[in-house]
Amino acid sequence: MRRRTRFNHPSAVATTLLLVIVILPAFHAAENISYSFTSFNDSVKSSFAFRGDATIYQGALQLTPDSRNGDNLLINKSGRILLPDPIKLWDWQQSNNTKRVASFNTAFTINVFRDNGTVPGEGLTFLIAPNVDEPPPGSYGPFLGLTNASLDGNNSNHFVAIEFDTAKQPYDRDDNHVGLDINGVDSNITASLTPLGIEIAPVNPTNHTVWIDYDGVHRHVWVYMAVEGSEKPVAAVLNASIDISDYVLQSSHLGFSASTGNNFELNCVIAWNLTVEKLPDDGGGLSLGAIIGVAVGVGCVLVVMTLTTRILVVFCRRKRAAGNERDMLRKKLNGLPGTPREFEYKELKVSTGNFDERRKLGQGAFGEVYKGVLPGSSMEVAVKRFSRDKTKGQDDFLAELTIINCLRHRNLVPLLGWCHENGVLLLVYEFMPNGSLDQHLYGGEGLVWWRRYNIVAGVASALHYIHHEYNQMVVHRDLKPSNIMLDATFDARLGDFGLARALDTDKTSFTELGVVGTRGYIANECCITQKFTRESDVYAFGTVVLEVVCGRRPLYDVSGFHLLVDWVWKLHREGRLLEAVDPRLGGEYPAEDAERMLLLGLACSQPHPGARPKAQAIVQIVSRSAPPPGVPKFKPAFVWPPPQGPLLKGNHDDDNGTSGTTLASSTATSSNGVFSSAGGWALSLDVETGDSEKISRR
Ligand SMILES: *[C@@H]1O[C@H](CO)[C@@H](O)[C@H](O)[C@H]1NC(C)=O
Ligand SMILES: *[C@@H]1O[C@H](CO)[C@@H](O)[C@H](O)[C@H]1NC(C)=O
Ligand SMILES: *[C@@H]1O[C@H](CO)[C@@H](O)[C@H](O)[C@H]1NC(C)=O
Ligand SMILES: *[C@@H]1O[C@H](CO)[C@@H](O)[C@H](O)[C@H]1NC(C)=O
Ligand SMILES: *[C@@H]1O[C@H](CO)[C@@H](O)[C@H](O)[C@H]1NC(C)=O
Ligand SMILES: *[C@@H]1O[C@H](CO)[C@@H](O)[C@H](O)[C@H]1NC(C)=O
Ligand SMILES: *[C@@H]1O[C@H](CO)[C@@H](O)[C@H](O)[C@H]1NC(C)=O
Ligand SMILES: *[C@@H]1O[C@H](CO)[C@@H](O)[C@H](O)[C@H]1NC(C)=O
Ligand SMILES: *[C@@H]1O[C@H](CO)[C@@H](O)[C@H](O)[C@H]1NC(C)=O
Ligand SMILES: *[C@@H]1O[C@H](CO)[C@@H](O)[C@H](O)[C@H]1NC(C)=O
Ligand SMILES: *[C@@H]1O[C@H](CO)[C@@H](O)[C@H](O)[C@H]1NC(C)=O
């Protein structure tokens, strides 16, 4: 194996040994992460991420603008200033699967200034944020740069903040209070400062110092506040039990946010100290910096260094946690010759310009995709960052990755590597210059017929490969045009295969996929069984085929039908199938092929999973080596559990739909459909429309 040979190279071995000696103490040093800023000027500007209307000015962090440009520029502003490096705030303990939460102390001095004779607004917060993103649009006014009217209170916000609020909202106790905000601005606990003689924004300009102590063992927070220069008070103004690990991401960003509304104030931080207990690092992230530093000192060439670093990381991991399943899996992954490799987080961070918004290629069910260029080469990549905190599923994920890793097919997006550090998961794919299928189907000029046909053929081929050719059967689970990428020659490349299962072992994927956009690709039986199968993949494939031919989305409202498939079925019944073809093609397509595709799409959309063609048959139909599938004139009713034995096939085949009564008769047929509800499920299913929105757990 190549890797072994490299390891045996004398200089690599020597370097490795040297590094081991230098690095070892780093694994045992339990320190704190500390920051101290006694004042702020441009020389410390690079230590922060400034977002929204925030900046540094006059020796202070200005979370909202200073008055230098006139009052109207002070109204309805919001800003955030955060430490750009994420800090690990909690962790799982391997031995007993409990969480360890970091303690922290912070002290900062604020100056909330208002003009004499004006009413202050709105407030400032100390913030634990999931990322260094911009404050959301509309986060001015009562939202304190934290949330906005649509996001407020949503659990997926993943923030905890201590607010210093100077404007009374209907849910607030007064216009001068401290509050604990969890994922929303309607504080869970508040304390008025007025009885303590403290006014956040007094007429006489005053600096206040705030101390926030968090005890990660007892999961309790204390907030103290006093005029600058005073001793830390004995009594806290607010204290609360809170396990921050229930809300914030494992690695979060600390800092401040603030907003103004129609009333305004200056929201300044003029000094800040922070100490966070350093949790033991299991990702090797910290030691990497040391490794690189030493290696450069030793004067190794970059190539040797990179290789050595990786060997070392694996080596140390082996040493530290022999028998640890995750490490075994990592080892297995790293040991596969010619397969995707493990990337360092820093490498990917650099390659995507710190996950720059402007490089965002898209947003999927599980996370965002960024375009990047790998350092050291000019190779363009797509880096997928998973937004969900997946600490529990790590091992499952790695197990699944070993499968995904081995999949190689000309119609799959090649996976180049992955990175899993400090709870952040990234996958690196080859960059697809022509984007995804939906961009072409629904934007721009559409695609010419032969390209559409070729794309369907490619997807069919990929589906056949993952379903049947590969020895460990893989189910895609989320087949849709936004997951079908187009390479330089417009050949289809299936992306995200196996991910849904990899990321969700506890069946939540179903509800998660049930978001608008994916609806329409989910077969009816999935709603009942909560299981994705090859047949449900075929159903989604059928939807994609219809979309590609018709150029319309699956949830397409036309002449009383909610689903594209029902409309196409009706045209089929009426012998007008070709009317479904995308009018943008201007009639430029072989009618025979179009009919073949539409019938294939309908056959795959059969409500009964067993009636849908298998991937093998699909490939033959697409390659024209098998005739188009037979499709009943009426869409069969959805029956669950599925009837045993041969299916009732198109009992209306002889009825050529006398015009005028067709719609009515089809409705009657469908609502007469046999329907039995499976144990524990209450279902109300409009069979004709098959509208999956109506299927829900009661
Ligand atoms: C780390 O911080 C904690 C709390 O902030 C403090 O009690 C402890 O002394 C610090 N330890 C070191 C080594 O600085
Ligand atoms: C910025 O502040 C630091 C101390 O916090 C000081 O040493 C430095 O001279 C200041 N730089 C400027 C440009 O004022
Ligand atoms: C500030 O926002 C409020 C509420 O959205 C709005 O009524 C007001 O017109 C805004 N003021 C300015 C100057 O934009
Ligand atoms: C879990 O294990 C750690 C040591 O690994 C120990 O410190 C902690 O007290 C244990 N927690 C529980 C709840 O047993
Ligand atoms: C931060 O720490 C420094 C050094 O210990 C201290 O002089 C300063 O007062 C502290 N600042 C605040 C806001 O507590
Ligand atoms: C809130 O922010 C989200 C994105 O962060 C945005 O999509 C939404 O439109 C915003 N809502 C309002 C009311 O501004
Ligand atoms: C919470 O946010 C998520 C993701 O932004 C969204 O899917 C969900 O619908 C939101 N929930 C509510 C109750 O608004
Ligand atoms: C805090 O408030 C949020 C939203 O109202 C709620 O979901 C959460 O359970 C509350 N948490 C605590 C600890 O009270
Ligand atoms: C604020 O304005 C009032 C009335 O104009 C004046 O009496 C008071 O002295 C002013 N206070 C300060 C701190 O300037
Ligand atoms: C507040 O702090 C700033 C910066 O240290 C200082 O210039 C200003 O004089 C202070 N204001 C008061 C009222 O103490
Ligand atoms: C914590 O807050 C409660 C009220 O919420 C108060 O009764 C208690 O005395 C406080 N404890 C401390 C140590 O400040």
PDB file of C-alpha atoms in Angstrom, residues 569 572-574 599 606 629-636 647-657 669:
ATOM      1  CA  TRP A 569     -52.263  10.462 -15.666  1.00  0.00           C
ATOM      2  CA  HIS A 572     -52.775   9.560 -20.500  1.00  0.00           C
ATOM      3  CA  ARG A 573     -56.327   8.424 -19.840  1.00  0.00           C
ATOM      4  CA  GLU A 574     -57.623  10.851 -22.425  1.00  0.00           C
ATOM      5  CA  LEU A 599     -45.123   6.218 -19.401  1.00  0.00           C
ATOM      6  CA  GLN A 606     -47.683   3.661  -9.143  1.00  0.00           C
ATOM      7  CA  PRO A 629     -44.134  -0.005 -19.639  1.00  0.00           C
ATOM      8  CA  GLY A 630     -47.882  -0.622 -19.632  1.00  0.00           C
ATOM      9  CA  VAL A 631     -49.699   1.906 -17.509  1.00  0.00           C
ATOM     10  CA  PRO A 632     -53.361   1.570 -16.407  1.00  0.00           C
ATOM     11  CA  LYS A 633     -55.682   4.306 -17.607  1.00  0.00           C
ATOM     12  CA  PHE A 634     -56.618   5.157 -14.054  1.00  0.00           C
ATOM     13  CA  LYS A 635     -54.180   5.611 -11.267  1.00  0.00           C
ATOM     14  CA  PRO A 636     -54.807   2.681  -8.933  1.00  0.00           C
ATOM     15  CA  LEU A 647     -52.551  -6.679  -8.731  1.00  0.00           C
ATOM     16  CA  LEU A 648     -55.811  -5.461 -10.056  1.00  0.00           C
ATOM     17  CA  LYS A 649     -54.444  -3.900 -13.148  1.00  0.00           C
ATOM     18  CA  GLY A 650     -56.272  -1.004 -14.728  1.00  0.00           C
ATOM     19  CA  ASN A 651     -59.824  -2.235 -14.481  1.00  0.00           C
ATOM     20  CA  HIS A 652     -60.812   0.759 -16.530  1.00  0.00           C
ATOM     21  CA  ASP A 653     -58.505  -0.021 -19.399  1.00  0.00           C
ATOM     22  CA  ASP A 654     -61.448  -0.630 -21.700  1.00  0.00           C
ATOM     23  CA  ASP A 655     -63.157   2.586 -20.699  1.00  0.00           C
ATOM     24  CA  ASN A 656     -61.724   5.233 -22.952  1.00  0.00           C
ATOM     25  CA  GLY A 657     -63.002   8.063 -20.822  1.00  0.00           C
ATOM     26  CA  THR A 669     -63.127   5.621  -8.546  1.00  0.00           C
TER      27      THR A 669
END
